[in-house]
Coordinates of C-alpha atoms and ligand atoms in Angstrom, one line a residue:
X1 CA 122.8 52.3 132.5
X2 CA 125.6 51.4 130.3
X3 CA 127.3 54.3 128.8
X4 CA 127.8 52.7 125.3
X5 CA 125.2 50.4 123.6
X6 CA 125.5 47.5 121.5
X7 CA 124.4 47.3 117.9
X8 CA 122.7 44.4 116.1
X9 CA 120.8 44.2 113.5
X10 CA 121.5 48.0 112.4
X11 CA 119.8 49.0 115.8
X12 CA 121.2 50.4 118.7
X13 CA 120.8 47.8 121.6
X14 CA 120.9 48.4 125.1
X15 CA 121.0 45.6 128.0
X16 CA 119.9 44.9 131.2
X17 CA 123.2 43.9 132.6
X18 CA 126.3 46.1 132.7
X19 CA 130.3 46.1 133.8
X20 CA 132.6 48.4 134.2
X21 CA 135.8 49.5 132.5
X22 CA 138.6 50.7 134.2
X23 CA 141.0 53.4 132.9
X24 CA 144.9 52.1 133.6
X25 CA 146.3 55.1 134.3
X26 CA 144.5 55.3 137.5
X27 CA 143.4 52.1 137.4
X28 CA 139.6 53.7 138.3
X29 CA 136.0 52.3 136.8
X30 CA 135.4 55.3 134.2
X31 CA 132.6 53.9 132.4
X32 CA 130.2 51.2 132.0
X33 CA 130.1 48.5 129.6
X34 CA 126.5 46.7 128.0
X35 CA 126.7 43.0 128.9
X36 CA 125.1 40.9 126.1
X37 CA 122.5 38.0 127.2
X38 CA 122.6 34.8 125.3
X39 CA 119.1 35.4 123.4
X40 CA 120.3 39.3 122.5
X41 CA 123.5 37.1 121.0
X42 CA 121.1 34.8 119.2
X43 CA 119.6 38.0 118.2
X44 CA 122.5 39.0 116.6
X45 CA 123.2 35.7 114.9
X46 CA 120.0 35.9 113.2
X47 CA 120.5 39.3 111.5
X48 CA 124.0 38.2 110.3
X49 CA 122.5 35.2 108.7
X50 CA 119.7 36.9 107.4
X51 CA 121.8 39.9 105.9
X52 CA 124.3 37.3 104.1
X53 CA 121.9 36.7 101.8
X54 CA 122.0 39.9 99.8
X55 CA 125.4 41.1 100.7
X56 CA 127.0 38.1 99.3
X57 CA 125.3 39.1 96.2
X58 CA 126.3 42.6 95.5
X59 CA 130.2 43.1 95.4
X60 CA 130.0 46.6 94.6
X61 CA 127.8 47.6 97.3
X62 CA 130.6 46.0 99.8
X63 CA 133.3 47.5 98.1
X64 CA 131.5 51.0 98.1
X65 CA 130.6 50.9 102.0
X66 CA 134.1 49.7 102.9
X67 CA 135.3 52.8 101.5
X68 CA 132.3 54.7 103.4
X69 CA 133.8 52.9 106.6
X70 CA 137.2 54.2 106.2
X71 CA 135.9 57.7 105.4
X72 CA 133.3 56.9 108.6
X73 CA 137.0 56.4 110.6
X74 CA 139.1 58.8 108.7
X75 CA 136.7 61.6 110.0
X76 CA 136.0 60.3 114.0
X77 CA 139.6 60.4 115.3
X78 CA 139.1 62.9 117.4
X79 CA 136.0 61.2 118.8
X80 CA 137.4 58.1 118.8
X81 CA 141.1 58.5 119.8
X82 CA 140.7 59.8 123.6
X83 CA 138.2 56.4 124.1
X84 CA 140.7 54.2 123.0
X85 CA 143.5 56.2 125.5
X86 CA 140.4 55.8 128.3
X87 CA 140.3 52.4 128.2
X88 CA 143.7 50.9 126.9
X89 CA 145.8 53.0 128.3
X90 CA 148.2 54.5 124.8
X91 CA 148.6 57.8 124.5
X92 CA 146.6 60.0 122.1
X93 CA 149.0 60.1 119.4
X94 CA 148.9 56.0 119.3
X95 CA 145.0 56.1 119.5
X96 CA 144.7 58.3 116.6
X97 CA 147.4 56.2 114.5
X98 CA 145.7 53.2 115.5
X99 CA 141.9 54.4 114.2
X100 CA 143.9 55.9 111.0
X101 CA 145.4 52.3 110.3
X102 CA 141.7 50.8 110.5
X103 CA 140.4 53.0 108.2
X104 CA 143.2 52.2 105.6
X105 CA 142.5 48.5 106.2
X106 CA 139.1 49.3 104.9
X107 CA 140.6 50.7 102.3
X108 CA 143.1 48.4 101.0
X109 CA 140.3 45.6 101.2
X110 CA 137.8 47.9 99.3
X111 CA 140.4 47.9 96.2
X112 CA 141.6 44.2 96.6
X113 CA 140.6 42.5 93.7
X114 CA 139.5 39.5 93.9
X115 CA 139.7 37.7 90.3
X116 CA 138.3 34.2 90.0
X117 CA 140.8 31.9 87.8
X118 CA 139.8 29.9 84.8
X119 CA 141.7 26.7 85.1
X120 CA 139.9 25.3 81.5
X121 CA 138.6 26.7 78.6
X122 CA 138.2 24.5 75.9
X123 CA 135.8 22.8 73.4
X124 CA 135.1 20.4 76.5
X125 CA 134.3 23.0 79.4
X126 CA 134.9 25.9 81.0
X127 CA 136.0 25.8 84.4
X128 CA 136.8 28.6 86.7
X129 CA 138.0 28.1 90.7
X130 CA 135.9 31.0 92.4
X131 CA 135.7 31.8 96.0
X132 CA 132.6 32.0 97.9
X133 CA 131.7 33.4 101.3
X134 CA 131.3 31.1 104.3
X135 CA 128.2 32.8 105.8
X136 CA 128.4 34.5 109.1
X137 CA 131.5 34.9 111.3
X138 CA 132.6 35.0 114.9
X139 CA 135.3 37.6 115.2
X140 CA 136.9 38.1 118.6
X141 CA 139.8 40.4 119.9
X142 CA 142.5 41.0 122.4
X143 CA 143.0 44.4 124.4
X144 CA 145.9 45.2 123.3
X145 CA 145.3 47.6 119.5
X146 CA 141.0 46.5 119.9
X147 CA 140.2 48.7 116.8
X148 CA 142.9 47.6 114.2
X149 CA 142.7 44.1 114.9
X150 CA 138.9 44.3 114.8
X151 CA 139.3 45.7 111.4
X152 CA 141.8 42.8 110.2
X153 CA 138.6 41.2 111.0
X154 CA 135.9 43.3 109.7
X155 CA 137.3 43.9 106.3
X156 CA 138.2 41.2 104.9
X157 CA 135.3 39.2 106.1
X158 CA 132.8 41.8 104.5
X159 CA 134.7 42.3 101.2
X160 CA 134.6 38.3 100.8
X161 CA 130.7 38.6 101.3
X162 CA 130.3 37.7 104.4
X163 CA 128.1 39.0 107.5
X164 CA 129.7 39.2 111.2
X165 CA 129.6 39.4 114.8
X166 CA 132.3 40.8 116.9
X167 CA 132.9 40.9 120.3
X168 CA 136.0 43.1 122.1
X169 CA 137.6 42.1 124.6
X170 CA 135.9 43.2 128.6
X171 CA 139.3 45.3 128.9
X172 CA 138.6 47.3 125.7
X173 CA 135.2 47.1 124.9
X174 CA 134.6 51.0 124.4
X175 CA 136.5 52.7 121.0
X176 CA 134.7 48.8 119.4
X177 CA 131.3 49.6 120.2
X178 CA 131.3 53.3 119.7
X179 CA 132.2 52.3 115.9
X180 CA 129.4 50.0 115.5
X181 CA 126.9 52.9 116.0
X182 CA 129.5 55.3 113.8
X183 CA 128.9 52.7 111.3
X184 CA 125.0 51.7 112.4
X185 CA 124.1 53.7 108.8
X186 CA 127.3 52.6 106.5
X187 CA 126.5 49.2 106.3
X188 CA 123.0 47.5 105.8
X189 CA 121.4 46.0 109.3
X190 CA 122.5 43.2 110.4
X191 CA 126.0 42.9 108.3
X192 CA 127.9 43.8 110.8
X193 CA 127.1 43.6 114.7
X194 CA 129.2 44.3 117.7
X195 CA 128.3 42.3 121.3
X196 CA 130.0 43.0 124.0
X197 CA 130.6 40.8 127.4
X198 CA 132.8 39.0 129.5
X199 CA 135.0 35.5 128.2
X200 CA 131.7 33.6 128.4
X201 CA 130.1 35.5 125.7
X202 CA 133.2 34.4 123.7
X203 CA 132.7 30.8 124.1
X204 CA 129.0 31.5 123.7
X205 CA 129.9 32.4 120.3
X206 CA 131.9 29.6 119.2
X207 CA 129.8 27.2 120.2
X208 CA 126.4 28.9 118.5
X209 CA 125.6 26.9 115.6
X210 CA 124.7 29.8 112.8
X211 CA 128.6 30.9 112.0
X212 CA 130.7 28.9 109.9
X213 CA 134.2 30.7 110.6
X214 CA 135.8 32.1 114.0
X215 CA 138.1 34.6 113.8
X216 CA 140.1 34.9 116.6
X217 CA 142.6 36.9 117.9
X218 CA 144.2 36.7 121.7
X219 CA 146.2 34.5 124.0
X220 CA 148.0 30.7 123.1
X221 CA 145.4 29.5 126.4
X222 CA 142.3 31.0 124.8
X223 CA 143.1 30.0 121.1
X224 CA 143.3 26.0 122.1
X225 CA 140.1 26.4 123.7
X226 CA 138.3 27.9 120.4
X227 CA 140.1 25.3 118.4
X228 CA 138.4 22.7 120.6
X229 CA 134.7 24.5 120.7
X230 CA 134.9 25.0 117.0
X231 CA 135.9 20.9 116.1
X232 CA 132.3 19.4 116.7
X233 CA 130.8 21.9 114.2
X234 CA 133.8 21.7 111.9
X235 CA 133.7 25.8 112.1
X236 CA 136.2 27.5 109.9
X237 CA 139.0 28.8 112.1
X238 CA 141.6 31.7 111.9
X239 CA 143.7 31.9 115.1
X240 CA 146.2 34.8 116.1
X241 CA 147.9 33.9 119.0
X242 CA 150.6 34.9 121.4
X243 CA 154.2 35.1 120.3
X244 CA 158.3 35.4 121.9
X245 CA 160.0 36.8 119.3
X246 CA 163.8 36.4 118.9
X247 CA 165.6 39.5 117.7
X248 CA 169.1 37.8 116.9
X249 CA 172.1 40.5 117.1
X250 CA 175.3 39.2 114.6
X251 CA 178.5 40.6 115.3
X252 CA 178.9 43.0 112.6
X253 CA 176.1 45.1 113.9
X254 CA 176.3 48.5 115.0
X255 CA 175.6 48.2 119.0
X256 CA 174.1 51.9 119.1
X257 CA 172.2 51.8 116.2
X258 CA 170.6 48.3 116.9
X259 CA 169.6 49.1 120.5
X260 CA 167.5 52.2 119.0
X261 CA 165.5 50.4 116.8
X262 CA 165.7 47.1 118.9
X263 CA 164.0 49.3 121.4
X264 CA 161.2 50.6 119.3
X265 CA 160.1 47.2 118.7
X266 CA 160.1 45.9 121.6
X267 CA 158.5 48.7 123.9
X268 CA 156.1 49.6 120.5
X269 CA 152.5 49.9 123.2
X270 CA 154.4 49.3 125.9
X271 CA 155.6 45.9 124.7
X272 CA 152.2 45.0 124.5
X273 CA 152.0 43.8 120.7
X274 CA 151.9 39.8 120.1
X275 CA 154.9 40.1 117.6
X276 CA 157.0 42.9 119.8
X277 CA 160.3 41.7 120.4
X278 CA 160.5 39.7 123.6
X279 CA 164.0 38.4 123.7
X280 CA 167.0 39.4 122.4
X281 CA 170.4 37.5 121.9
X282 CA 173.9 39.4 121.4
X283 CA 177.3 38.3 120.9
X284 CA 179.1 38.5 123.3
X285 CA 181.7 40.9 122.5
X286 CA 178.5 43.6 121.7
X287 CA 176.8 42.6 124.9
X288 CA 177.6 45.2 126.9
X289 CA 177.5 47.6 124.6
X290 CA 173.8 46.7 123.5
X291 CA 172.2 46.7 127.2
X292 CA 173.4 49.9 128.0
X293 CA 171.8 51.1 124.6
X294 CA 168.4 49.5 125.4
X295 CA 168.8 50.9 129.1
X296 CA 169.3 54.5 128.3
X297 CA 166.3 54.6 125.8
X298 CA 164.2 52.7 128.6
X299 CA 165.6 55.4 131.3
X300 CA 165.2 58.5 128.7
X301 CA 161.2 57.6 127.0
X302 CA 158.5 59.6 129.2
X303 CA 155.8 56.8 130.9
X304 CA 152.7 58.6 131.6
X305 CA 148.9 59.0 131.6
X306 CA 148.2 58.7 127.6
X307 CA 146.3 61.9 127.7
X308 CA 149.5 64.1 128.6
X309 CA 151.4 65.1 125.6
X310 CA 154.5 63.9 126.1
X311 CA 153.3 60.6 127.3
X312 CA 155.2 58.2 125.0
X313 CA 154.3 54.3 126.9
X314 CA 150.9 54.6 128.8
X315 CA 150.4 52.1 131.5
X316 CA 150.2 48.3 131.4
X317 CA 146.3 47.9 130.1
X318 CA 144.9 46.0 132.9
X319 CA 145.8 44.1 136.5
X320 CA 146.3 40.7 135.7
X321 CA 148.7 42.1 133.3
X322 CA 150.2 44.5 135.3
X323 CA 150.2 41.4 138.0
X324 CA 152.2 39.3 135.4
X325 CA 154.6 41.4 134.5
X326 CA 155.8 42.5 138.5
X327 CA 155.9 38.7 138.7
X328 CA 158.2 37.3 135.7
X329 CA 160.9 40.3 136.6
X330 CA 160.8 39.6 139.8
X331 CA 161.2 36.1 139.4
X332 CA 164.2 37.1 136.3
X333 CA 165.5 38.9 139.5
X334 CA 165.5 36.4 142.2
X335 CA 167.0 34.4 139.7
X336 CA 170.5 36.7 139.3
X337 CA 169.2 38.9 136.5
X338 CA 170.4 42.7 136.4
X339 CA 167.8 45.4 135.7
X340 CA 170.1 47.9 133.4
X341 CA 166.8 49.9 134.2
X342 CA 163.5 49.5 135.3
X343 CA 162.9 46.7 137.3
X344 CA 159.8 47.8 139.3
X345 CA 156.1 48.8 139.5
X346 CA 156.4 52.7 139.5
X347 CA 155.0 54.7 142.7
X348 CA 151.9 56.2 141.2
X349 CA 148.2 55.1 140.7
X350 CA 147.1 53.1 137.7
X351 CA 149.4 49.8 136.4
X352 CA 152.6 52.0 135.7
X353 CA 155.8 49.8 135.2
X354 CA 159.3 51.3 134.8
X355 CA 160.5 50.3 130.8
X356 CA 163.0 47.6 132.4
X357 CA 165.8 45.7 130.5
X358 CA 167.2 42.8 132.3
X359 CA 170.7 41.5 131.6
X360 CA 173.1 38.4 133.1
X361 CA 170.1 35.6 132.2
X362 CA 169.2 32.6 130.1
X363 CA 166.9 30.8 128.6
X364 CA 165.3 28.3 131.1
X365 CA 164.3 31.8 133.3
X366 CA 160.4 32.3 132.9
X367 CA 160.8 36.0 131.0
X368 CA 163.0 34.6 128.5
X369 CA 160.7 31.2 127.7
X370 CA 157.0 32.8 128.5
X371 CA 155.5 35.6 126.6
X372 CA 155.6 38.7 129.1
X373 CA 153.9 41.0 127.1
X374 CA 154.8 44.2 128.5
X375 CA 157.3 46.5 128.8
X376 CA 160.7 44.2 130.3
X377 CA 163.0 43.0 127.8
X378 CA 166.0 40.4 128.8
X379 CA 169.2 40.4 126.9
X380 CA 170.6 37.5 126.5
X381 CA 174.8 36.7 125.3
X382 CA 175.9 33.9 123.1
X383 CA 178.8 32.7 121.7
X384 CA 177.6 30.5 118.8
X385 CA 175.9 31.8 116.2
X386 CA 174.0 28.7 115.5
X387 CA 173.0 27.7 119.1
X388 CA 171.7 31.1 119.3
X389 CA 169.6 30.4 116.2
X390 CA 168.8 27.1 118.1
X391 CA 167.6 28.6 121.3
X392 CA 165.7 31.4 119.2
X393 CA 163.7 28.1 117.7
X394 CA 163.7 26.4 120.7
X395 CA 159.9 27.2 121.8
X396 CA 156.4 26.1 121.3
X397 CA 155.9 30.0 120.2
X398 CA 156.4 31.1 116.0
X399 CA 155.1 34.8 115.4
X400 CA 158.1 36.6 113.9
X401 CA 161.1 37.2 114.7
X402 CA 164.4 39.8 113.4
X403 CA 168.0 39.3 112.6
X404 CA 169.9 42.5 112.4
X405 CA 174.0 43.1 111.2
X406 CA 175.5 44.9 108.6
X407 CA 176.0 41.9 106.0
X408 CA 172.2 41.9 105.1
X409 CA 173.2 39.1 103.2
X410 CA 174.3 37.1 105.7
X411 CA 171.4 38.3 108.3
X412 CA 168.7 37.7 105.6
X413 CA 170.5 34.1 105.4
X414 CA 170.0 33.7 109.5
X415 CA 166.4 34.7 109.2
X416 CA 165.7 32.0 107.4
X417 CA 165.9 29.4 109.5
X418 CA 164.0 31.1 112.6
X419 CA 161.2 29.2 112.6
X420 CA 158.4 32.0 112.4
X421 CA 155.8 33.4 110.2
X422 CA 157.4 37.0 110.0
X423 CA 161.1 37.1 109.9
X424 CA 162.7 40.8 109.8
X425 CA 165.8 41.6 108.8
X426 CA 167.3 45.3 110.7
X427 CA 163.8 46.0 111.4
X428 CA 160.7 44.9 113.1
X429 CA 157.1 45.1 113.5
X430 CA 157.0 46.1 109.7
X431 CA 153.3 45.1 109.0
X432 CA 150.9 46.2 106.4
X433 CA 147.5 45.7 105.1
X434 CA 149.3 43.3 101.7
X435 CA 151.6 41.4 103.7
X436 CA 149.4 37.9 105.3
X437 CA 150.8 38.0 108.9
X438 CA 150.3 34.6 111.2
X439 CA 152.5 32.6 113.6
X440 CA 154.2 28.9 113.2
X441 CA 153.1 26.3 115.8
X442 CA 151.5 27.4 119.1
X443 CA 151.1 30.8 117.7
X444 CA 148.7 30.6 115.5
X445 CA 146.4 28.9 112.7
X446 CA 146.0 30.6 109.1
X447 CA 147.5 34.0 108.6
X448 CA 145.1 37.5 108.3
X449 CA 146.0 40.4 106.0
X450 CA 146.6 40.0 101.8
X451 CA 145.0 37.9 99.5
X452 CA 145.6 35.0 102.0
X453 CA 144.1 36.5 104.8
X454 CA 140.5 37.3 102.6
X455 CA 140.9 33.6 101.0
X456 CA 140.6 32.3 105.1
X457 CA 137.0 34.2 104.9
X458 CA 136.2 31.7 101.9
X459 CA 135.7 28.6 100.5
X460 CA 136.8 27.2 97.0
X461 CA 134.1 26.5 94.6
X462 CA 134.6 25.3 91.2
X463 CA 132.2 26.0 88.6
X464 CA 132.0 23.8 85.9
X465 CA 130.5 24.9 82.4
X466 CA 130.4 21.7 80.3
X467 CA 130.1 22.6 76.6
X468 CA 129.5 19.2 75.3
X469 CA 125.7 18.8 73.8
X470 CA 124.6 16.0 75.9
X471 CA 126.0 17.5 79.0
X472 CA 129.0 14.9 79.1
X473 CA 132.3 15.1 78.7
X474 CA 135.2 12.6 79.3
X475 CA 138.3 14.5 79.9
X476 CA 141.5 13.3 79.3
X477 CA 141.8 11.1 82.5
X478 CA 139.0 8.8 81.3
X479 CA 136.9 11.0 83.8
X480 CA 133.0 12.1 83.2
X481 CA 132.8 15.5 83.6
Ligands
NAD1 P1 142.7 36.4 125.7 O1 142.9 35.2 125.0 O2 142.6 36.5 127.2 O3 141.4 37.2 125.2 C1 141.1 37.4 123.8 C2 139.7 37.5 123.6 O4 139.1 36.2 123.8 C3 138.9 38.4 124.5 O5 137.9 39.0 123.8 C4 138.3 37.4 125.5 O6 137.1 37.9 126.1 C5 138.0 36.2 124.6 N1 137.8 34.9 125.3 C6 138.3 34.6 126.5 N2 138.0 33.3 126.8 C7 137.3 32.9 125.7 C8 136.8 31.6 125.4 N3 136.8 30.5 126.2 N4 136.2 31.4 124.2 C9 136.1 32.5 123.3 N5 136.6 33.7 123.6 C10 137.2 33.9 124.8 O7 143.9 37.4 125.2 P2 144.2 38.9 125.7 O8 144.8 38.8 127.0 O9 143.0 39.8 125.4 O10 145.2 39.3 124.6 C11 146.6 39.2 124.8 C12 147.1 38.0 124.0 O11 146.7 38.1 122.6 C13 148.6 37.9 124.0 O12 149.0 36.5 124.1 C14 149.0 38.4 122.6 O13 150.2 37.9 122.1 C15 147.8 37.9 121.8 N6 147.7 38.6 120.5 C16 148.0 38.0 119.3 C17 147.9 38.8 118.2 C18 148.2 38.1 116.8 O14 147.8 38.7 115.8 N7 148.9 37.0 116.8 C19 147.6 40.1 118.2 C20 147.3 40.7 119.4 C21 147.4 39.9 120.6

């Protein structure tokens, strides 16, 4: 028996098969998983398209039980925090932030207006440019923050009038489906169903012919592979992919007060956030100074089991993972790299890895080109400002980025040209709910978040009120209109 149930339809929905979900900090099966058969997905399908109809209709009802959703979240941290720490591994405090953050997602979405603009109004016609829903939607997430980036989902998608499915990843399954039944009541059946299951039941989804639009959030690999299911059916597609962000250090920086914050944004999760920083390049008369900033914060922050109060990084989420990241340092090693600290797996149970800064290596070495996603950070020297910014753009990879120095000027000038869809300037991994967040080449289609991200959950529509008595009009290019 699973220990969790899915919900479709506004019913709770338990299956046949199940799998397990391992805790990282011991690295230990702690609870069971439902798996979802292909005709309990068709199932689900079917009540999403069948609840579009009326919810695209009444925009105050979605507005109302968005705020109902955040006040849903608001009230079940305390339920919902130690789940999330079970199964991804952050400690409390980070759970709770992270269910806080959905619920003002929810929020910010319920309040977004969402005018439709009048391009003509005349003696001829009136014509307006509104947005309309797309229908049902395939929304699919990483491991990594599995509630808020369900919720960059959920919201939008809902306030725009449409219906969804969503599946969490296998790693992180939990905190999602324990909301769907928190939130079985707030919204009507069928508007908004939560699946869970292994990869397949992903590319189950974006091959089903009922939704129109795949959001997707997770890994460069995976994201080509949606693209590809969702051509044939010319499905809608939103993809949030994998980034190697550049944090760029000019020379009239302050080397102490850089490698604090340079820290935070790189080991935020345990470096485990697509637009942490992943790279960083210092001049090299601040080099030294900068790595042996990074290092002592790496040697001084507390790793441990998320549910022990001072527990600042958890563990790596899962083994793969945990596999990949003992690989690329060791390989940034082998290679003549210097671990100012870290540089190992530590001696314990679960995927613990030591916060490791690596110094003395290049581009061309696999942690500096590949997305590690975890906590290991090299620091790389240059000499050249603009080869820097050249080698900062020289990947397939286009998150975000962050230039920091005292001149803001200056560094606001050097952001510029990095070649990303977030560019900081003396900080990073600024997000909110207004600002549309999305990557440049490999690392990404579309952008989620703002008024952009809800018009991805749309499709124009212009309306066209002619005010002529026989219906006809000939506008000013000769046109019948
Ligand atoms: P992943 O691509 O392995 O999995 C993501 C989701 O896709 C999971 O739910 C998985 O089950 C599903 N999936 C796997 N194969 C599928 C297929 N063929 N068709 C459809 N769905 C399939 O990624 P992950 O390891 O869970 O997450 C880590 C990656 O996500 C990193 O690269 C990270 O940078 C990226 N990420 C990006 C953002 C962003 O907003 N840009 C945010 C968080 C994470």
């Amino acid at each position: 028996m699973s220990d969790f149930v899915m919900s479709i339809a506004g019913e709770a929905v338990p299956t046949e098969g199940t799998f397990g979900v391992r805790n990282p900090a011991t690295g230990e099966v702690f609870a069971q998983a439902p798996e979802c058969s292909r005709e309990q997905l068709n199932a689900a399908f079917d009540a999403a398209a069948k609840a579009a109809r009326d919810w695209k209709l009444d925009e105050a009802l979605r507005r109302a039980t968005l705020l109902k959703a955040a006040g849903v979240l608001l009230a079940s941290g305390g339920e919902l925090a130690p789940i999330l720490t079970g199964e991804q591994g952050k400690p409390l405090g980070d759970a709770g932030i992270e269910v806080f953050a959905s619920a003002i997602w929810c929020q910010y979405f319920a309040n977004l207006e969402t005018p439709t603009q009048i391009i003509q109004d005349n003696d001829e016609a009136l014509v307006e440019v509104a947005r309309r829903p797309l229908g049902v939607v395939a929304a699919i997430t990483p491991w990594n923050f599995p509630l808020l980036l369900s919720f960059w989902k959920i919201a939008p998608a809902l306030l725009a009038g449409n219906t969804l499915v969503l599946k969490p990843s296998p790693f992180t399954p939990l905190t999602t489906l324990k909301v769907g039944e928190l939130l079985r009541d707030v919204f009507p059946p069928g508007v908004v169903n939560i699946v869970s299951g292994g990869d397949e039941l992903g590319a189950w989804m974006t091959t089903h012919p009922v939704p129109r639009k795949i959001s997707f959030t997770g890994s460069i690999e995976t994201g080509k592979k949606v693209a590809m299911s969702a051509a044939p059916d010319l499905k809608r597609v939103t993809l949030e992919l994998g980034g190697n962000d550049p944090a760029i250090v000019l020379d009239d920086a302050d080397p102490a007060i850089v490698a604090t914050a340079i820290f935070a944004g790189a080991f935020n999760n345990n470096g485990q956030v697509c637009s942490a920083i992943k790279r960083v390049y210092v001049p090299e008369a601040l080099y030294d100074d900068v790595v042996e900033g990074l290092a002592a914060h790496a040697k001084a922050i507390k790793v441990g089991d998320g549910t022990e109060p001072d527990s600042k990084l958890g563990p790596i989420n899962n083994e793969p993972q945990f596999e990949r990241v003992k690989e690329l340092v060791a390989d940034a090693l082998s290679h003549g790299a210097r671990a100012a600290s870290g540089g190992q797996a530590m001696d314990r149970p679960g995927y613990f890895f030591e916060p490791t800064i690596l110094a003395g290596l290049s581009d061309g070495t696999r942690i500096v080109d590949e997305e590690q996603f975890g906590p290991a950070l090299p620091v790389i020297s240059y000499r050249d400002l603009g080869d820097a910014i050249d080698r900062a753009n020289a990947t397939h990879f286009g998150l975000s980025g962050s230039v920091w120095g005292a001149d803001t000027e200056r560094a606001a000038a050097v952001a510029a040209q990095l070649e990303c869809g977030t560019a900081w300037v003396n900080t990073h991994l600024a997000l909110s709910p207004e600002q549309p967040f999305g990557g440049f080449k490999w690392s990404g289609i579309g952008v989620e978040n703002g008024p952009w991200g809800l018009a991805e959950f749309t499709e124009f529509q212009v309306v066209h009120r002619s005010k002529a008595a026989n219906g006809l009009n000939m506008n000013t290019a000769g046109l019948v209109s």
